[in-house]
Tab-separated table of C-alpha atoms in Angstrom:
chain	number	residue	atom	x	y	z
O	568	MET	CA	29.198	37.111	75.304
O	569	ILE	CA	31.559	34.351	74.321
O	570	ARG	CA	30.599	32.458	77.450
O	571	LEU	CA	26.920	32.864	76.545
O	572	ARG	CA	27.537	31.549	73.043
O	573	LEU	CA	29.467	28.582	74.383
O	574	THR	CA	26.709	27.856	76.861
O	575	LEU	CA	24.087	27.989	74.142
O	576	LEU	CA	26.174	25.709	71.958
O	577	LEU	CA	26.567	23.268	74.828
O	578	ILE	CA	22.825	23.227	75.458
O	579	ALA	CA	22.129	22.686	71.758
O	580	GLY	CA	24.612	19.845	71.672
O	581	VAL	CA	22.993	18.137	74.646
O	582	LEU	CA	19.574	18.482	73.067
O	583	VAL	CA	20.765	16.951	69.821
O	584	ALA	CA	22.488	14.104	71.628
O	585	CYS	CA	19.410	13.326	73.707
O	586	THR	CA	16.954	13.509	70.844
O	587	GLY	CA	15.950	9.969	69.870
O	588	ASN	CA	13.677	9.010	67.046
O	589	ASP	CA	10.438	10.893	67.652
O	590	ASP	CA	8.796	8.936	64.850
O	591	ARG	CA	9.517	5.554	66.397
O	592	PRO	CA	6.248	3.814	67.374
O	593	THR	CA	5.675	3.257	71.049
O	594	ARG	CA	2.961	0.622	70.663
O	595	LEU	CA	2.539	-2.607	68.751
O	596	MET	CA	-0.640	-3.467	66.893
O	597	ASP	CA	-2.187	-5.104	69.942
O	598	GLY	CA	-1.552	-2.021	72.081
O	599	SER	CA	1.353	-3.510	73.997
O	600	ALA	CA	4.628	-1.706	74.465
O	601	PRO	CA	7.563	-3.070	72.502
O	602	GLY	CA	10.066	-4.977	74.597
O	603	ALA	CA	13.692	-4.089	75.039
O	604	LEU	CA	16.313	-5.763	72.912
O	605	SER	CA	18.953	-7.500	75.016
O	606	VAL	CA	21.717	-6.896	72.485
O	607	LYS	CA	22.807	-4.016	70.353
O	608	LEU	CA	22.374	-4.760	66.669
O	609	GLN	CA	25.409	-3.868	64.658
O	610	HIS	CA	24.815	-1.111	62.091
O	611	VAL	CA	21.313	-0.451	63.409
O	612	ALA	CA	20.676	2.711	65.409
O	613	GLU	CA	19.237	1.794	68.796
O	614	ALA	CA	16.897	4.766	68.626
O	615	ASP	CA	15.263	3.291	65.525
O	616	VAL	CA	14.640	-0.207	66.886
O	617	VAL	CA	11.148	-1.514	67.600
O	618	LEU	CA	11.157	-5.078	68.904
O	619	THR	CA	8.124	-7.102	67.842
O	620	SER	CA	6.639	-9.700	70.156
O	621	PHE	CA	6.118	-13.382	69.629
O	622	LYS	CA	4.555	-16.288	71.429
O	623	VAL	CA	4.811	-20.011	70.783
O	624	THR	CA	1.619	-22.000	71.182
O	625	ASP	CA	1.494	-25.748	71.085
O	626	PHE	CA	-1.051	-27.226	68.716
O	627	ALA	CA	-2.700	-29.068	71.601
O	628	ASP	CA	-3.256	-25.789	73.442
O	629	ILE	CA	-5.201	-24.029	70.696
O	630	VAL	CA	-8.367	-22.550	72.168
O	631	PRO	CA	-11.476	-23.216	70.080
O	632	ASP	CA	-12.828	-20.106	68.368
O	633	SER	CA	-9.578	-18.260	69.096
O	634	PRO	CA	-7.909	-16.324	66.258
O	635	ILE	CA	-5.403	-19.152	65.800
O	636	ALA	CA	-8.183	-21.709	65.591
O	637	GLU	CA	-9.943	-19.490	63.066
O	638	CYS	CA	-6.819	-19.324	60.938
O	639	TYR	CA	-6.434	-23.058	60.661
O	640	ARG	CA	-10.106	-23.951	60.586
O	641	GLY	CA	-10.927	-25.821	57.426
O	642	SER	CA	-7.306	-26.072	56.429
O	643	SER	CA	-6.561	-29.132	54.373
O	644	ASN	CA	-3.045	-29.114	55.820
O	645	PRO	CA	-3.163	-30.683	59.291
O	646	LEU	CA	-0.835	-29.277	61.909
O	647	SER	CA	0.825	-30.874	64.829
O	648	GLY	CA	3.740	-28.718	65.834
O	649	PRO	CA	4.165	-25.374	67.539
O	650	ILE	CA	2.590	-22.235	66.157
O	651	VAL	CA	4.424	-18.926	66.297
O	652	GLU	CA	2.230	-15.891	66.823
O	653	ARG	CA	3.832	-12.531	66.055
O	654	VAL	CA	2.740	-8.955	66.673
O	655	GLY	CA	4.421	-6.035	64.997
O	656	VAL	CA	3.664	-2.343	64.694
O	657	ILE	CA	1.097	-2.649	61.894
O	658	SER	CA	0.819	-6.405	61.562
O	659	SER	CA	0.276	-9.724	63.224
O	660	SER	CA	0.664	-13.262	61.976
O	661	VAL	CA	0.645	-16.933	62.842
O	662	THR	CA	2.974	-19.486	61.278
O	663	SER	CA	3.269	-23.217	61.614
O	664	ARG	CA	4.710	-26.189	59.828
O	665	THR	CA	2.261	-28.743	58.486
O	666	LYS	CA	2.074	-32.163	60.053
O	667	ASP	CA	3.584	-33.853	57.015
O	668	GLY	CA	6.486	-31.447	57.130
O	669	ARG	CA	5.988	-30.429	53.538
O	670	GLY	CA	4.688	-26.937	54.029
O	671	ILE	CA	4.432	-23.749	56.026
O	672	ASP	CA	0.940	-22.451	56.701
O	673	GLY	CA	-0.265	-19.269	58.301
O	674	CYS	CA	-2.400	-16.162	58.422
O	675	ASP	CA	-1.761	-12.428	58.297
O	676	ASP	CA	-3.581	-9.500	59.826
O	677	THR	CA	-3.499	-5.750	60.086
O	678	ALA	CA	-5.735	-3.142	61.699
O	679	GLY	CA	-7.326	-2.352	58.347
O	680	PRO	CA	-10.625	-3.513	56.864
O	681	LEU	CA	-11.553	-7.185	56.757
O	682	GLU	CA	-13.664	-8.972	54.190
O	683	GLU	CA	-17.053	-10.045	55.478
O	684	ASP	CA	-16.771	-11.610	58.934
O	685	ARG	CA	-13.215	-12.845	58.570
O	686	ARG	CA	-10.767	-12.790	61.451
O	687	TRP	CA	-7.650	-12.502	59.295
O	688	CYS	CA	-7.047	-10.291	56.289
O	689	GLY	CA	-4.996	-12.869	54.456
O	690	GLY	CA	-2.660	-15.775	54.625
O	691	ALA	CA	-0.306	-17.995	52.770
O	692	TYR	CA	0.919	-21.504	52.271
O	693	GLY	CA	4.407	-22.375	51.142
O	694	GLN	CA	5.811	-25.665	49.962
O	695	LEU	CA	9.076	-26.764	51.488
O	696	PHE	CA	11.836	-28.154	49.323
O	697	GLU	CA	14.403	-30.025	51.412
O	698	GLY	CA	13.040	-28.216	54.439
O	699	ARG	CA	13.238	-24.710	53.011
O	700	LEU	CA	10.979	-22.330	51.179
O	701	ARG	CA	11.917	-21.482	47.601
O	702	ASP	CA	9.406	-18.652	47.471
O	703	PRO	CA	8.650	-16.197	50.320
O	704	ARG	CA	4.875	-16.371	49.593
O	705	LEU	CA	4.045	-12.728	49.293
O	706	ASN	CA	0.590	-11.602	50.412
O	707	ILE	CA	-0.525	-8.088	49.489
O	708	GLY	CA	-4.183	-8.483	50.399
O	709	CYS	CA	-4.082	-6.511	53.648
O	710	LEU	CA	-4.402	-2.802	54.349
O	711	THR	CA	-3.540	-0.524	57.261
O	712	GLU	CA	-6.185	1.612	58.951
O	713	ASN	CA	-5.181	4.329	56.492
O	714	ASP	CA	-5.688	2.034	53.481
O	715	GLU	CA	-1.980	1.595	52.830
O	716	MET	CA	-1.173	-1.720	51.254
O	717	VAL	CA	0.862	-4.061	53.446
O	718	GLY	CA	3.093	-6.805	52.151
O	719	PHE	CA	3.830	-9.955	54.136
O	720	VAL	CA	6.530	-12.514	53.372
O	721	TRP	CA	8.305	-15.367	55.077
O	722	VAL	CA	12.012	-14.812	55.552
O	723	GLN	CA	14.080	-17.965	55.707
O	724	PRO	CA	16.728	-17.092	58.318
O	725	GLY	CA	20.333	-18.066	57.820
O	726	GLU	CA	21.835	-20.722	60.033
O	727	ARG	CA	23.173	-18.353	62.691
O	728	ALA	CA	20.502	-15.711	62.417
O	729	ARG	CA	18.742	-14.828	65.652
O	730	TYR	CA	17.205	-11.511	64.615
O	731	ILE	CA	15.548	-10.508	61.347
O	732	SER	CA	15.021	-6.762	60.962
O	733	VAL	CA	12.961	-4.902	58.401
O	734	GLU	CA	13.730	-1.324	57.487
O	735	GLN	CA	10.466	0.651	57.728
O	736	PRO	CA	10.018	4.317	56.773
O	737	GLU	CA	10.578	5.680	60.298
O	738	TYR	CA	12.004	2.748	62.275
O	739	ILE	CA	13.628	-0.669	62.163
O	740	GLU	CA	11.256	-3.480	63.066
O	741	VAL	CA	13.038	-6.411	64.720
O	742	TYR	CA	11.777	-9.999	64.800
O	743	GLU	CA	13.320	-12.809	66.801
O	744	VAL	CA	13.761	-16.155	65.092
O	745	ALA	CA	11.687	-18.853	66.819
O	746	ASN	CA	11.263	-22.598	66.578
O	747	ASP	CA	13.295	-22.935	63.428
O	748	LEU	CA	10.405	-21.546	61.411
O	749	PRO	CA	10.604	-18.935	58.665
O	750	VAL	CA	9.858	-15.490	60.078
O	751	ARG	CA	6.728	-13.740	58.824
O	752	VAL	CA	7.516	-10.054	58.386
O	753	ALA	CA	5.534	-7.120	57.045
O	754	THR	CA	6.102	-3.802	55.359
O	755	ARG	CA	4.058	-0.935	53.957
O	756	ASN	CA	7.114	0.366	52.182
O	757	GLY	CA	7.849	-0.861	48.680
O	758	VAL	CA	4.559	-2.590	47.868
O	759	GLU	CA	3.639	-2.269	44.185
O	760	VAL	CA	0.071	-3.066	43.215
O	761	GLU	CA	0.676	-2.958	39.490
O	762	GLY	CA	3.366	-5.589	39.556
O	763	SER	CA	1.871	-7.496	42.505
O	764	ARG	CA	5.274	-7.292	44.110
O	765	ALA	CA	7.037	-5.916	47.172
O	766	SER	CA	10.565	-5.383	48.348
O	767	PHE	CA	11.869	-5.711	51.878
O	768	ASP	CA	15.123	-4.205	53.130
O	769	LEU	CA	16.397	-6.729	55.647
O	770	PHE	CA	19.118	-7.250	58.213
O	771	GLU	CA	20.126	-10.549	59.810
O	772	HIS	CA	22.010	-10.547	63.109
O	773	ASP	CA	23.343	-13.347	65.268
O	774	GLN	CA	22.645	-13.825	68.988
O	775	ASN	CA	25.338	-11.319	69.888
O	776	GLY	CA	23.979	-8.679	67.550
O	777	GLN	CA	26.698	-9.198	64.972
O	778	LEU	CA	25.485	-8.321	61.475
O	779	LEU	CA	25.428	-11.424	59.300
O	780	ARG	CA	24.042	-9.872	56.166
O	781	ARG	CA	22.002	-7.016	54.823
O	782	TYR	CA	19.998	-7.456	51.661
O	783	ARG	CA	16.875	-6.571	49.749
O	784	LEU	CA	14.301	-9.311	49.360
O	785	LYS	CA	12.168	-8.880	46.262
O	786	ALA	CA	8.987	-10.913	46.198
O	787	VAL	CA	6.170	-11.322	43.728
O	788	VAL	CA	2.750	-12.872	44.150
O	789	ALA	CA	3.038	-16.318	42.616
O	790	GLY	CA	1.681	-19.818	42.651
Z	1167	MET	CA	50.766	-25.450	11.954
Z	1168	ARG	CA	50.883	-25.817	15.721
Z	1169	TYR	CA	49.568	-22.301	16.167
Z	1170	ALA	CA	46.859	-22.862	13.572
Z	1171	ARG	CA	45.647	-25.923	15.480
Z	1172	LYS	CA	45.608	-23.956	18.737
Z	1173	PHE	CA	43.684	-21.192	17.037
Z	1174	LEU	CA	41.169	-23.679	15.655
Z	1175	VAL	CA	40.647	-25.243	19.089
Z	1176	ALA	CA	40.259	-21.828	20.663
Z	1177	PHE	CA	37.814	-20.801	17.941
Z	1178	VAL	CA	35.684	-23.912	18.483
Z	1179	VAL	CA	35.660	-23.439	22.244
Z	1180	ALA	CA	34.767	-19.765	21.899
Z	1181	PHE	CA	31.996	-20.576	19.436
Z	1182	ALA	CA	30.541	-23.171	21.811
Z	1183	LEU	CA	30.704	-20.805	24.764
Z	1184	ALA	CA	29.016	-18.084	22.770
Z	1185	GLY	CA	26.212	-20.444	21.878
Z	1186	ALA	CA	25.776	-21.584	25.470
Z	1187	GLY	CA	25.700	-18.017	26.704
Z	1188	THR	CA	23.060	-17.069	24.196
Z	1189	ALA	CA	20.846	-20.018	25.184
Z	1190	GLY	CA	21.009	-19.007	28.863
Z	1191	ALA	CA	20.177	-15.379	28.089
Z	1192	TYR	CA	17.256	-16.486	25.891
Z	1193	HIS	CA	15.339	-17.880	28.871
Z	1194	THR	CA	15.490	-14.649	30.805
Z	1195	GLN	CA	14.621	-12.228	28.038
Z	1196	TRP	CA	11.324	-13.465	26.655
Z	1197	VAL	CA	9.113	-11.232	28.810
Z	1198	ALA	CA	11.458	-8.274	28.448
Z	1199	ASN	CA	11.505	-8.628	24.674
Z	1200	ASN	CA	7.868	-9.417	24.009
Z	1201	CYS	CA	5.542	-8.252	26.757
Z	1202	ASN	CA	4.039	-4.900	27.600
Z	1203	TYR	CA	2.450	-3.091	30.519
Z	1204	ALA	CA	-0.386	-1.397	28.681
Z	1205	ALA	CA	-3.495	-0.305	30.525
Z	1206	PRO	CA	-6.223	-2.940	30.585
Z	1207	THR	CA	-9.420	-2.464	28.629
Z	1208	PRO	CA	-12.493	-2.247	30.813
Z	1209	THR	CA	-15.252	-4.454	29.537
Z	1210	SER	CA	-18.855	-4.515	30.625
Z	1211	TYR	CA	-19.317	-8.274	30.716
Z	1212	ILE	CA	-17.644	-11.616	30.148
Z	1213	THR	CA	-19.159	-14.932	29.118
Z	1214	ARG	CA	-18.048	-18.426	29.970
Z	1215	ASP	CA	-17.636	-19.442	26.331
Z	1216	GLY	CA	-15.715	-16.271	25.605
Z	1217	SER	CA	-13.440	-16.968	28.541
Z	1218	ILE	CA	-12.787	-20.479	27.294
Z	1219	THR	CA	-11.557	-18.910	24.073
Z	1220	VAL	CA	-9.279	-16.631	26.076
Z	1221	ALA	CA	-7.993	-19.534	28.132
Z	1222	LEU	CA	-7.247	-21.673	25.082
Z	1223	TYR	CA	-4.849	-19.018	23.745
Z	1224	ALA	CA	-2.543	-19.956	26.625
Z	1225	ARG	CA	-2.582	-23.634	25.747
Z	1226	HIS	CA	0.893	-24.877	24.818
Z	1227	GLU	CA	2.386	-21.467	25.657
Z	1228	GLY	CA	4.373	-22.648	28.636
Z	1229	TYR	CA	4.466	-21.891	32.335
Z	1230	GLN	CA	6.249	-19.253	34.387
Z	1231	TRP	CA	6.193	-18.988	38.180
Z	1232	GLY	CA	4.651	-15.601	38.949
Z	1233	GLY	CA	4.119	-15.096	35.242
Z	1234	GLY	CA	1.299	-13.722	33.121
Z	1235	CYS	CA	2.347	-13.123	29.523
Z	1236	TRP	CA	2.088	-15.293	26.450
Z	1237	ASN	CA	1.640	-15.127	22.675
Z	1238	ASP	CA	-0.451	-17.519	20.606
Z	1239	ASN	CA	1.999	-19.557	18.580
Z	1240	ASP	CA	1.317	-22.889	20.318
Z	1241	VAL	CA	4.952	-23.099	21.368
Z	1242	ASP	CA	6.573	-22.669	24.753
Z	1243	ASP	CA	9.137	-20.108	23.694
Z	1244	SER	CA	11.082	-20.438	26.944
Z	1245	PRO	CA	11.042	-24.103	27.930
Z	1246	GLY	CA	12.882	-25.540	30.875
Z	1247	ASP	CA	12.985	-22.461	33.120
Z	1248	PRO	CA	14.128	-23.194	36.672
Z	1249	LYS	CA	11.162	-24.027	38.828
Z	1250	SER	CA	9.654	-21.619	41.358
Z	1251	ASP	CA	11.785	-18.716	40.162
Z	1252	PRO	CA	9.850	-15.625	39.069
Z	1253	ASN	CA	12.969	-13.934	37.759
Z	1254	THR	CA	13.557	-16.123	34.745
Z	1255	GLY	CA	11.121	-13.985	32.755
Z	1256	GLY	CA	9.861	-16.797	30.588
Z	1257	GLU	CA	6.671	-17.202	28.615
Z	1258	GLY	CA	3.444	-18.322	30.191
Z	1259	PRO	CA	1.393	-17.895	33.330
Z	1260	ASP	CA	1.368	-19.747	36.589
Z	1261	CYS	CA	-1.930	-21.229	37.764
Z	1262	SER	CA	-3.169	-18.229	39.732
Z	1263	GLY	CA	-1.976	-15.671	37.214
Z	1264	PHE	CA	-3.735	-17.673	34.503
Z	1265	THR	CA	-7.006	-17.638	36.416
Z	1266	PHE	CA	-6.753	-13.915	37.182
Z	1267	LYS	CA	-6.268	-13.059	33.533
Z	1268	VAL	CA	-8.904	-15.419	32.153
Z	1269	TRP	CA	-11.406	-14.237	34.715
Z	1270	ARG	CA	-10.662	-10.651	33.653
Z	1271	GLU	CA	-10.205	-9.428	37.209
Z	1272	THR	CA	-8.885	-6.046	38.297
Z	1273	LEU	CA	-6.012	-5.127	40.590
Z	1274	ASP	CA	-8.542	-3.532	42.945
Z	1275	GLU	CA	-9.579	-6.354	45.238
Z	1276	THR	CA	-12.748	-4.502	46.203
Z	1277	SER	CA	-13.921	-4.384	42.598
Z	1278	THR	CA	-15.990	-6.913	40.662
Z	1279	ALA	CA	-15.439	-5.081	37.381
Z	1280	PHE	CA	-13.967	-6.719	34.298
Z	1281	HIS	CA	-10.612	-5.769	32.835
Z	1282	GLN	CA	-9.434	-7.248	29.567
Z	1283	TRP	CA	-5.722	-7.997	29.841
Z	1284	TRP	CA	-4.367	-8.823	26.403
Z	1285	ARG	CA	-2.143	-11.842	25.889
Z	1286	LEU	CA	1.172	-9.999	25.743
Z	1287	ARG	CA	0.298	-7.808	28.695
Z	1288	ASN	CA	2.431	-9.084	31.568
Z	1289	ILE	CA	0.221	-9.307	34.625
Z	1290	HIS	CA	-0.150	-11.815	37.420
Z	1291	GLY	CA	-2.549	-10.169	39.836
Z	1292	PRO	CA	-2.680	-10.154	43.633
Z	1293	TYR	CA	-4.027	-13.653	44.202
Z	1294	THR	CA	-2.263	-16.903	44.896
Z	1295	ALA	CA	-4.008	-20.255	44.603
Z	1296	GLN	CA	-4.476	-20.169	48.366
Z	1297	ARG	CA	-6.214	-16.821	48.146
Z	1298	PHE	CA	-8.491	-18.029	45.376
Z	1299	LYS	CA	-9.275	-21.054	47.549
Z	1300	ASN	CA	-10.201	-18.650	50.353
Z	1301	ALA	CA	-12.321	-16.693	47.867
Z	1302	ASP	CA	-10.431	-13.518	48.696
Z	1303	GLY	CA	-11.395	-10.436	46.747
Z	1304	ALA	CA	-14.811	-9.113	45.858
Z	1305	ALA	CA	-14.803	-10.858	42.490
Z	1306	ASN	CA	-14.338	-14.349	43.900
Z	1307	TYR	CA	-16.764	-16.322	45.979
Z	1308	PRO	CA	-16.813	-19.841	47.389
Z	1309	LEU	CA	-18.826	-22.433	45.565
Z	1310	SER	CA	-19.931	-25.958	46.284
Z	1311	LYS	CA	-17.910	-28.221	44.003
Z	1312	SER	CA	-21.051	-30.106	43.041
Z	1313	ALA	CA	-22.435	-26.899	41.556
Z	1314	ALA	CA	-19.324	-25.984	39.584
Z	1315	ILE	CA	-19.670	-25.589	35.818
Z	1316	LYS	CA	-17.376	-24.554	32.975
Z	1317	MET	CA	-15.010	-21.717	33.844
Z	1318	ASP	CA	-15.574	-22.125	37.565
Z	1319	ALA	CA	-12.422	-23.296	39.304
Z	1320	TYR	CA	-11.113	-25.731	41.862
Z	1321	ALA	CA	-8.414	-24.368	44.136
Z	1322	SER	CA	-6.124	-25.864	46.747
Z	1323	ALA	CA	-3.438	-24.250	48.886
Z	1324	THR	CA	-0.985	-24.684	46.026
Z	1325	HIS	CA	-2.906	-24.923	42.767
Z	1326	ILE	CA	-5.955	-23.723	40.845
Z	1327	GLY	CA	-7.456	-24.989	37.616
Z	1328	MET	CA	-10.553	-23.931	35.686
Z	1329	ILE	CA	-13.215	-26.298	34.363
Z	1330	TYR	CA	-13.129	-26.685	30.596
Z	1331	VAL	CA	-15.693	-29.476	30.368
Z	1332	THR	CA	-17.469	-31.402	33.104
Z	1333	ASN	CA	-17.446	-35.171	32.686
Z	1334	PRO	CA	-20.338	-37.427	33.706
Z	1335	ASP	CA	-18.032	-39.731	35.683
Z	1336	GLY	CA	-17.201	-37.090	38.301
Z	1337	THR	CA	-13.947	-35.986	36.691
Z	1338	ASP	CA	-13.553	-32.813	34.689
Z	1339	GLN	CA	-11.402	-31.596	31.881
Z	1340	ILE	CA	-9.416	-28.858	33.534
Z	1341	ILE	CA	-7.532	-26.101	31.765
Z	1342	GLU	CA	-4.625	-25.166	33.964
Z	1343	ALA	CA	-1.099	-23.834	34.097
Z	1344	LEU	CA	0.345	-26.854	35.790
Z	1345	GLY	CA	4.074	-26.389	36.079
Z	1346	GLU	CA	7.326	-25.860	34.252
Z	1347	SER	CA	7.520	-29.531	33.291
Z	1348	TYR	CA	3.960	-29.592	31.940
Z	1349	GLY	CA	3.110	-26.137	30.686
Z	1350	THR	CA	-0.456	-24.940	30.228
Z	1351	ASN	CA	-2.984	-27.348	28.764
Z	1352	VAL	CA	-6.195	-29.312	29.296
Z	1353	TRP	CA	-6.113	-32.505	31.351
Z	1354	THR	CA	-8.690	-34.800	32.890
Z	1355	ARG	CA	-8.598	-34.333	36.657
Z	1356	ALA	CA	-10.372	-35.592	39.740
Z	1357	TYR	CA	-10.163	-32.279	41.626
Z	1358	ARG	CA	-13.914	-32.326	42.183
Z	1359	GLY	CA	-13.664	-35.374	44.426
Z	1360	ASN	CA	-10.426	-34.344	46.116
Z	1361	SER	CA	-10.982	-32.800	49.539
Z	1362	ILE	CA	-7.971	-30.486	49.322
Z	1363	PHE	CA	-9.697	-28.561	46.543
Z	1364	SER	CA	-12.493	-26.054	47.077
Z	1365	GLY	CA	-14.831	-24.597	44.492
Z	1366	VAL	CA	-14.533	-20.917	43.584
Z	1367	ARG	CA	-16.459	-18.835	41.108
Z	1368	ARG	CA	-15.831	-15.505	39.485
Z	1369	LEU	CA	-18.704	-13.125	40.146
Z	1370	GLY	CA	-20.752	-11.674	37.312
Z	1371	TRP	CA	-20.760	-14.067	34.376
Z	1372	SER	CA	-23.142	-13.169	31.568
Z	1373	GLN	CA	-24.991	-15.789	29.580
Z	1374	SER	CA	-23.114	-16.942	26.494
C-alpha cells in the first residue's frame, strides 16, 4: 500500500513537472508558429514565453499595393530607411523612421473589424526629441476578433536591451529589438476606454537574457 | 545673538523651500482639485455656431498634453507645465482632446452620436491628431480642404485645429490648442494651403 501511494505520488509529481502552460498560444496572428528563443530570459518562465516575429524591409523593396505600401501611402512624412514589420499573437505592426529623422511612423493591425476598406486598423506618428520619443503614442482604435480593445505603444528600449517582453494574461510576449527603432508592442490587458489610457507590464533583457529592468508603462492618448 | 542669526537664516531658507515646494505641487494638482468624471449628457444635435461658443470657453485656459479639462476664467491656471508630459495634470486640452470635446464625440468609435462633455469634465477621447487626419471613427470623415467651413478641421500627423473664420486670402482663423508655450487661442494660419494638413469634418452638424 505504501509502495502504491509512493508510486502514485511519483506519477503526480512527474505530471506536474511536465505540465507547461496550456494557455500559451501556439500560433501568431499570421498563422505562423512562434520561433524559439535562443536565450533564457531571467525571471521569465520559459513555459510562458511566446516569441513574436519580425522582418526588416528596405524602403526600396516595398511592393506596391502591399500592406506596407498601404500603410505609408499618402503619408506626408517621407521614408527612406528600413521598415520593421512585426507579428505578435493578436497584433501586427510596421514601424519606420521618417526621412528627416524627426519622427517615427507606422501602422497597427489586429484580426478584428476594420473601418471601410482599410488595410490597417490604426497607426501612429511620434516626434523624436534628440532621437528619442517622449510619448509612446498610444493607439486604442483596434479590436480583437472578440471585440476586446487592444492598445499599441512604442517602447523605447534601453541601451543594452535586446528583448522587450509584455506580460499578457496567459503568456509573456517577447519582441526582439531591431534596427535601433522603438519596439511597437500590443496588449489587450489594461486598456481603459474611459480614460483613453493603457498600461503595459514590461521586461527588458540584454542579449544574454539578463534582466535589465521590469516596469509598468502607463500611456494615454495624446497629441 | 549668533544663534538668533542662525535661526533667522534657517527660517528664511525653510520659508523659501516651502514656497518652492508649493509652487511645484500646484502644477500637478489642478485637474485633481477641479475636474470631474461625470457622465456626459447625450444631446440630439450640435450646431456650428454653438460649437464655436463651446470652443471659445477654452480660449486662454492653457494647454495640457493628453488633457481635456478647463474652467472659464480666461487664465491658464497651470502655466509652464513640462511639455509632452500627460502626468502634470494641468489645465487645458491638447489639440486632439480639444477637438474631441468641441465636436461632442463619444468614446464609442462606432457611434456618430453627440455627447456633451462639460468644461470641468476631464476627458481626452481616443483620437490623436494623426487619427483625426486619417478620419478614424464613425463620427469623422475626410474632407477636401477647399470645402472646409467653420468648425471643420485641418489635421496633420501631429496637430489639429478647427476653423473659426475662413479668410478670403486663403488663410483661416483657427481655434486650436497649440502647445504649452502658446495655450489655446485663435490664430491666423495657412493650414489650408499646407500639404501636410488634411481636411476632416465631424458628421451630423445641424443648421445654426
